[in-house]
Tab-separated table of C-alpha atoms in Angstrom:
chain	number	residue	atom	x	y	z
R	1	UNK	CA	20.358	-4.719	-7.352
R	2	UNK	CA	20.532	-1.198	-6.888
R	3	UNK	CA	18.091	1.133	-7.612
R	4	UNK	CA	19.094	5.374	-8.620
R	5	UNK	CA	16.144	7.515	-10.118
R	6	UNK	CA	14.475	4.878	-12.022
R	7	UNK	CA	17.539	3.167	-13.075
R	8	UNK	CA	18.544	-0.581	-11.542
R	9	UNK	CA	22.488	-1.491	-11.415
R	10	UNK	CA	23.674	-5.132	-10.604
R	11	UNK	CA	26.230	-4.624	-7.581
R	12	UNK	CA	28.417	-7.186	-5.381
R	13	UNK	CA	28.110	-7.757	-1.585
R	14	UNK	CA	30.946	-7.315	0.238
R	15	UNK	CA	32.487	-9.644	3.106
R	16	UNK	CA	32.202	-6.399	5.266
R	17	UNK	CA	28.212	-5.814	4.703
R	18	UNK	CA	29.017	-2.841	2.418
R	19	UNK	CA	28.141	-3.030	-1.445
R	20	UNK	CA	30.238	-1.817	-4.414
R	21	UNK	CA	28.966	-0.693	-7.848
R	22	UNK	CA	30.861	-0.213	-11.412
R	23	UNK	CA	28.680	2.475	-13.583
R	24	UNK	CA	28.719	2.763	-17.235
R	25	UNK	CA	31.981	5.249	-18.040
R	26	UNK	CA	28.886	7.085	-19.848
R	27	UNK	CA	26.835	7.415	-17.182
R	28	UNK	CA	26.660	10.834	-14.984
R	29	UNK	CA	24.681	10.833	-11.811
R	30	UNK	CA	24.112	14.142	-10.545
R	31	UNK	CA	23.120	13.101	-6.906
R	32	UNK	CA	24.960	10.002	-5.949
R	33	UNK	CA	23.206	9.666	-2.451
R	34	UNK	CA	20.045	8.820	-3.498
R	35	UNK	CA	20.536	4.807	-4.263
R	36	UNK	CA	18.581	2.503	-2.634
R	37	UNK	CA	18.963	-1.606	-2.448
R	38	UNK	CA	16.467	-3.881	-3.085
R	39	UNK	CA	15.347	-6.076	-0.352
R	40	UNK	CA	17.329	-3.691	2.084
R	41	UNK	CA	15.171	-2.083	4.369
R	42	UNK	CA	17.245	0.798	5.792
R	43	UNK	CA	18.442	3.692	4.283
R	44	UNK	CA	21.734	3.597	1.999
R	45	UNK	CA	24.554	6.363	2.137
R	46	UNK	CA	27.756	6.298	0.113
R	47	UNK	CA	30.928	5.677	2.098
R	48	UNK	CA	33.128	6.055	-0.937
R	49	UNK	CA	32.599	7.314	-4.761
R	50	UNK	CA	35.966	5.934	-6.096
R	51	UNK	CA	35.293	3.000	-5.960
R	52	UNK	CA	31.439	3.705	-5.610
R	53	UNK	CA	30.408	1.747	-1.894
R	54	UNK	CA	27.383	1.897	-0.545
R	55	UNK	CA	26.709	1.081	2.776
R	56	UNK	CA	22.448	0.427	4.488
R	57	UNK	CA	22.696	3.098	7.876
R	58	UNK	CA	20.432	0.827	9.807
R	59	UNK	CA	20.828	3.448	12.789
R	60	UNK	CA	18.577	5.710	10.523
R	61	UNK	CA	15.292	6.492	11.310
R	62	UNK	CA	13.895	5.649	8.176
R	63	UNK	CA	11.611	8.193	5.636
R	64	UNK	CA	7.737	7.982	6.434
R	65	UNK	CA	5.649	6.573	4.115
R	66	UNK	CA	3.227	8.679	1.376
R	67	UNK	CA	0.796	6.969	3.887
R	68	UNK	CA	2.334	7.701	7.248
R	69	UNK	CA	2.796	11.485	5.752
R	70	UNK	CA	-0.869	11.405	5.029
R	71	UNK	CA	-1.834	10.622	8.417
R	72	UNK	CA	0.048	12.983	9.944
R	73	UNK	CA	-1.850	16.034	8.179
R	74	UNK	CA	-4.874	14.055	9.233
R	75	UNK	CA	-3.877	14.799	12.617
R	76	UNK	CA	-3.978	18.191	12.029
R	77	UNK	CA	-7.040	18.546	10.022
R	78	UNK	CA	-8.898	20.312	13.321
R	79	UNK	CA	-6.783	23.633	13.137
R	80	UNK	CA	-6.122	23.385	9.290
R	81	UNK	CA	-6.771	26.620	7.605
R	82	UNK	CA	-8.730	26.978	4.463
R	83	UNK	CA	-5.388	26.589	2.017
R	84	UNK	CA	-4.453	23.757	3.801
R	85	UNK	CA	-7.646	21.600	3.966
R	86	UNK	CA	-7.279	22.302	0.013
R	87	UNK	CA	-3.556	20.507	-0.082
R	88	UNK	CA	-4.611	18.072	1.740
R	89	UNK	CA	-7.485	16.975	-0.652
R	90	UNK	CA	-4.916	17.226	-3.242
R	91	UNK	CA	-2.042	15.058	-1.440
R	92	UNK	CA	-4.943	12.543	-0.698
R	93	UNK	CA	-6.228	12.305	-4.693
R	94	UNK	CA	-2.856	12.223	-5.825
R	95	UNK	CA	-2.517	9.315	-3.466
R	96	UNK	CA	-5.306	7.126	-4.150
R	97	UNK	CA	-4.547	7.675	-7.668
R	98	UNK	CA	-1.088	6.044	-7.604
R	99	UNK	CA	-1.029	3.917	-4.425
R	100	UNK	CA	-2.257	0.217	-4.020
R	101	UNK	CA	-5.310	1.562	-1.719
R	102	UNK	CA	-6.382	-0.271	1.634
R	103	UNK	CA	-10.076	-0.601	3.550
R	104	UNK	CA	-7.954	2.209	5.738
R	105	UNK	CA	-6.987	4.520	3.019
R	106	UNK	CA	-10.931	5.057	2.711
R	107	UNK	CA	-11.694	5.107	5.918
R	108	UNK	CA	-9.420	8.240	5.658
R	109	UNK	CA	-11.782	9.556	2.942
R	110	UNK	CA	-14.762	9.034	4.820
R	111	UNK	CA	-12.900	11.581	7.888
R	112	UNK	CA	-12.074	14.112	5.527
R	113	UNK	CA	-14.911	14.791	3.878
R	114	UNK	CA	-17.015	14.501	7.255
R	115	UNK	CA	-14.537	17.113	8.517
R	116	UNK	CA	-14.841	19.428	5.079
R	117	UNK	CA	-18.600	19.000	5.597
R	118	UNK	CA	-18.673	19.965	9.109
R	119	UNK	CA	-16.499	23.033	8.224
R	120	UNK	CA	-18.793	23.816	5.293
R	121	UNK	CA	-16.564	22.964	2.966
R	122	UNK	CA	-19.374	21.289	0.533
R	123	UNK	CA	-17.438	21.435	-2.434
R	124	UNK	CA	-14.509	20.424	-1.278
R	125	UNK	CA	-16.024	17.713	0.336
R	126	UNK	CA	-17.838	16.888	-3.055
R	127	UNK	CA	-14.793	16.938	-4.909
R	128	UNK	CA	-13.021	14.209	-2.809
R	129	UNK	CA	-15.912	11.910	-2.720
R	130	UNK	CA	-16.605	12.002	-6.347
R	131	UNK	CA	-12.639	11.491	-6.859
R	132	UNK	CA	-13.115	8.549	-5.069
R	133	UNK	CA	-15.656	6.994	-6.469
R	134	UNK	CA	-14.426	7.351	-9.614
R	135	UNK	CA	-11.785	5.512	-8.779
R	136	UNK	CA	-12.676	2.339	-6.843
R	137	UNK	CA	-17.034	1.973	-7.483
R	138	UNK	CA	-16.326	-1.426	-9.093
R	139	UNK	CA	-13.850	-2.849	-5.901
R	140	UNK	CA	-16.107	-5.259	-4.505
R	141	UNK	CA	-13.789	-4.986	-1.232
R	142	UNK	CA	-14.868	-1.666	-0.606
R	143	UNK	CA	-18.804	-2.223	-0.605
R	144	UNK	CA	-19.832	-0.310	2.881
R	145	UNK	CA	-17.045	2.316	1.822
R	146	UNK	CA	-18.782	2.490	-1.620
R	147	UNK	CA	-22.350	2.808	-0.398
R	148	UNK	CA	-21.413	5.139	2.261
R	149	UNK	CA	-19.321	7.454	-0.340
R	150	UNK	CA	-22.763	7.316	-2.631
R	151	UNK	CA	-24.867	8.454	-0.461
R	152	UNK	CA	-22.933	11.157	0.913
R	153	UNK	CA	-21.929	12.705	-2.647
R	154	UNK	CA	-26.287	13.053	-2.970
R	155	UNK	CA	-26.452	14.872	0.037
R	156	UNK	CA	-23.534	17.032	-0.396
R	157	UNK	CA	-24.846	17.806	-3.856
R	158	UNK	CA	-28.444	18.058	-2.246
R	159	UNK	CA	-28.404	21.658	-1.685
R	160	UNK	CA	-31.506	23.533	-4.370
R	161	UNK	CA	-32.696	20.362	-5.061
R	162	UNK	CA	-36.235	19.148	-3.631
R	163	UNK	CA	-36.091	17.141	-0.473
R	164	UNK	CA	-38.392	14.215	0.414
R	165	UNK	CA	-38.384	12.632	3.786
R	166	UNK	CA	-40.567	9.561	4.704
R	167	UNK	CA	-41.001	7.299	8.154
R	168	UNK	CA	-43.515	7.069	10.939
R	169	UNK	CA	-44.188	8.952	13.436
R	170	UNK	CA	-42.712	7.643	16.846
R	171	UNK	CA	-45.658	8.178	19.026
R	172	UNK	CA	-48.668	7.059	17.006
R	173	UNK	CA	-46.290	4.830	14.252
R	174	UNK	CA	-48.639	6.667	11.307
R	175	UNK	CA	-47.045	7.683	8.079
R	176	UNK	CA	-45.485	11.116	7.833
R	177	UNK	CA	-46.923	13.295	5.540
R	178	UNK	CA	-44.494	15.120	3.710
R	179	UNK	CA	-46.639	17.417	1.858
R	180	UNK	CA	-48.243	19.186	4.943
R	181	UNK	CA	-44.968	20.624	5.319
R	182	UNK	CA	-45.113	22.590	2.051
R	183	UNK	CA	-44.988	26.031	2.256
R	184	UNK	CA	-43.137	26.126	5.316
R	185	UNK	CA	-39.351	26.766	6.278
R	186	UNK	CA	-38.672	23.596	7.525
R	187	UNK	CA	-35.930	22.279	10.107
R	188	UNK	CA	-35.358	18.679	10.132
R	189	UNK	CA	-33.345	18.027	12.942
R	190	UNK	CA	-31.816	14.490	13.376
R	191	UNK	CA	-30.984	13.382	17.168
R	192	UNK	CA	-30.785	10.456	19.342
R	193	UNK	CA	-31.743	10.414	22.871
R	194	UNK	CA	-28.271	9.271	23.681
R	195	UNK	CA	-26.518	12.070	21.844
R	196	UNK	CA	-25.116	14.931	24.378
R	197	UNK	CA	-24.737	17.919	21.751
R	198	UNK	CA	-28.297	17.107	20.616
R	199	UNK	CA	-29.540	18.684	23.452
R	200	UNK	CA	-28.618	21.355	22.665
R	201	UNK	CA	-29.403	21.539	18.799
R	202	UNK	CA	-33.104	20.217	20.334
R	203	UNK	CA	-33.209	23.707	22.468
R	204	UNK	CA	-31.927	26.082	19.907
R	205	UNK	CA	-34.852	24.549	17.657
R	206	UNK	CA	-37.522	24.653	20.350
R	207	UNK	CA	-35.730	28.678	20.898
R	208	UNK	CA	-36.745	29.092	16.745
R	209	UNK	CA	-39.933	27.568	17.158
R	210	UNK	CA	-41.325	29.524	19.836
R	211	UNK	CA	-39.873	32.807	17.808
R	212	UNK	CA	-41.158	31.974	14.209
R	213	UNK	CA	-43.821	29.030	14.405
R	214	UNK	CA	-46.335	31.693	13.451
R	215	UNK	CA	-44.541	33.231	10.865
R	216	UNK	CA	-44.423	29.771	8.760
R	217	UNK	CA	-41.391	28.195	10.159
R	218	UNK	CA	-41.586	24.440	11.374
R	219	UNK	CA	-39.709	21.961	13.211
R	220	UNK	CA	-39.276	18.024	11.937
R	221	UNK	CA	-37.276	15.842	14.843
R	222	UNK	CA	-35.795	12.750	13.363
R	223	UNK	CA	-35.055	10.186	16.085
R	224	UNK	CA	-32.553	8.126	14.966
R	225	UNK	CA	-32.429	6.086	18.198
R	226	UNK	CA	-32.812	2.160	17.959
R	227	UNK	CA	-34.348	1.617	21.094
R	228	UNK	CA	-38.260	2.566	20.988
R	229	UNK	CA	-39.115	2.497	24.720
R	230	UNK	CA	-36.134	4.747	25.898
R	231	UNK	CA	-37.019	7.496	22.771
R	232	UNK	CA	-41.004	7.219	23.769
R	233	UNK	CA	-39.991	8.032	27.317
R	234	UNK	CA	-37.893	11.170	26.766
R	235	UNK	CA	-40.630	12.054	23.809
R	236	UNK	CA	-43.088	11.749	26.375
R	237	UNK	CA	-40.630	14.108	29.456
R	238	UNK	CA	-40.014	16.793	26.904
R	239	UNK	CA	-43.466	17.282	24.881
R	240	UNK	CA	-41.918	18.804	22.243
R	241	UNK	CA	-44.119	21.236	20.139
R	242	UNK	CA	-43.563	19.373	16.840
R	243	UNK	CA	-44.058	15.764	15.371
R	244	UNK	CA	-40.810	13.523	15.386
R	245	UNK	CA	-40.628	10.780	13.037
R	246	UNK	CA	-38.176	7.210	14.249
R	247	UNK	CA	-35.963	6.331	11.887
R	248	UNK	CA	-33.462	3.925	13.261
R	249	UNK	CA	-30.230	4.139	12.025
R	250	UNK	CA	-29.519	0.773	11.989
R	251	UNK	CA	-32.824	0.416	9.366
R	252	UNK	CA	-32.453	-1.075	5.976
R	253	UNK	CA	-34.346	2.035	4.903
R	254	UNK	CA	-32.975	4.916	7.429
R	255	UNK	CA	-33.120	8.495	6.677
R	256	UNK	CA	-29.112	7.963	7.845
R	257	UNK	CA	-28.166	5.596	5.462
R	258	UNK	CA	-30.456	7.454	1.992
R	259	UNK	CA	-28.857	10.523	2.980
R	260	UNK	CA	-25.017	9.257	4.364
R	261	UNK	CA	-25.006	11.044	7.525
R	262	UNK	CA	-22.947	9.137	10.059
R	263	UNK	CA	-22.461	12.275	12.299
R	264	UNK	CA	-25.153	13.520	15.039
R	265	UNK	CA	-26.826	16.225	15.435
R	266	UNK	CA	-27.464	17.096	11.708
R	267	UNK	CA	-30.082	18.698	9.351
R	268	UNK	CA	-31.642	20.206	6.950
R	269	UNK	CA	-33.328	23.705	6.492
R	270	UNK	CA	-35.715	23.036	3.540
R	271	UNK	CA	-37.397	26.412	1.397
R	272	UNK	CA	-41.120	26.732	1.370
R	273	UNK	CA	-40.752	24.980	-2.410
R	274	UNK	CA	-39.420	22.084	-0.113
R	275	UNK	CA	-35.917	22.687	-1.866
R	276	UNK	CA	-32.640	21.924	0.689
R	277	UNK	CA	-31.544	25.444	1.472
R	278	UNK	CA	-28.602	24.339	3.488
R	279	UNK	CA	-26.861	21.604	5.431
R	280	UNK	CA	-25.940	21.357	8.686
R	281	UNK	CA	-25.780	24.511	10.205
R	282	UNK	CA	-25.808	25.292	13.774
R	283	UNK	CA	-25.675	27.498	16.248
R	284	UNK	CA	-25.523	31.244	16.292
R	285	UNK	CA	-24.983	30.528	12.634
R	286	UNK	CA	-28.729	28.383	11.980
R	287	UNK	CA	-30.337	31.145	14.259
R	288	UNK	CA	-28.880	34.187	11.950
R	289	UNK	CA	-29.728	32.089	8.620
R	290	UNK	CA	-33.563	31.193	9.501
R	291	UNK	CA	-34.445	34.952	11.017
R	292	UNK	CA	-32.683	36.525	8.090
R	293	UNK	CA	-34.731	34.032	5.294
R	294	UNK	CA	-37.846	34.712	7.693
R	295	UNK	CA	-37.230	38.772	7.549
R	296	UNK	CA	-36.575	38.778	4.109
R	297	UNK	CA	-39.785	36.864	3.300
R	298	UNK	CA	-38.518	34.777	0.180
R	299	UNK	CA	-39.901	31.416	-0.495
């Protein structure tokens, strides 16, 4: 059977590997190259339109895949401009709305929107997640995908809402008390002793605290190592000038998994009305953000 825009046409194999057609007299095709042949797995070209013969070109490198395309811009994601982070959003919700989906094909999901988030592209990032769970929250195949997607919509959503964070503190295993932080511009700042760029997210906060800590700016270190002896040592080498809470990311209850974050360093910078001012930021660009909130004095 041949296949031409929708339309299927019985045809007859030929002794020479070659297969010949007879169309309706009615029928008018405008492009006559684009047939395919089921169960041929090459591309077809016409060798002759009187009588129509169509021939597989197994020499032909064959088209790539909606998938394979995907992948590809993927692959390029790191030096994608604004406009095309955007197409690719919209190639990839166009996809999972028409395609039989795979474990993979939201495994993909999970990179984009960790790379939108990174780029702080939070609505972007929102807007593929939700799309996505939409579309597959009752596949009971995609459970860790599923949870992982739920999670991470909250936090990307998280910004002016109130933020409540809960463990115990690594060195004396008490309780944190969230509420002596009200009031405050709060960093919480999630590491691992393990993690290289930490170290230096760890300095630019101890470089903020030294600066602001008496103009009602704070410091909250989440540890999310899973090995307490190695994270009490390096607590105990670098004395750090605020309390640290362990919250092991492998924990049923881990500030990792309530909040999706599958990516360190990361935090939060949380108002003195303990509302999430922002997400993730770093750098030049956290120093800039928590001296101008600080100068301009607002809650």
């Amino acid at each position: 059977i041949a296949r031409h825009q929708g339309n299927e046409y019985w045809c007859q194999y030929r002794e020479d590997g070659r297969f010949q057609l007879t169309l309706p007299s009615d029928l008018a095709i405008d492009d006559i190259e684009q047939f395919e042949i089921r169960f041929v797995d090459a591309p077809i070209r016409v060798t002759s339109k009187s009588p129509l013969i169509l021939e597989p070109d197994h020499n032909a490198k064959p088209s790539p895949t909606t998938r394979e395309q995907l992948k590809a811009k993927m692959r390029k994601m790191l030096t994608a401009s604004p406009d095309e982070r955007q197409e690719l959003v919209q190639a990839f919700t166009e996809f999972l709305g028409s395609e039989e989906v795979e474990e993979t094909d939201l495994v993909g999901v999970q990179q984009i929107v960790t790379f939108l988030e990174s780029k702080g592209d939070l609505q972007l990032a929102s807007q593929l997640c939700h799309f996505a769970l939409e579309q597959f929250s009752n596949r009971p195949d995609f459970t860790s995908q599923i949870d992982w997607l739920k999670s991470t919509a909250s936090r990307l959503s998280i910004v002016g809402k109130p933020l409540q964070i809960h463990g115990r503190i690594a060195m004396t295993s008490e309780e944190l008390d969230w509420s002596a932080y009200e009031n405050k511009l709060v960093l919480v700042q999630f590491w691992a002793t393990w993690c290289g760029p930490c170290k230096g997210d760890l300095n630019l906060a101890l470089s903020l605290h030294d600066q602001y800590s008496e103009q009602d700016f704070c410091v909250l270190g989440v540890s999310t190592d899973t090995a307490t002896g190695q994270l009490a040592r390096f607590l105990n080498d670098s004395d750090f000038p605020w309390t640290t809470i362990h919250s092991p990311i492998d924990a049923d209850d881990s500030l990792s998994k309530q909040f999706g974050i599958t990516q360190i360093p990361f935090n939060f910078l949380v108002d003195k009305n303990g509302r999430v001012l922002a997400v993730n930021l770093r750098g030049e660009e956290l120093a800039k953000f928590v001296a101008m909130r600080l100068k301009s004095n607002t809650p």
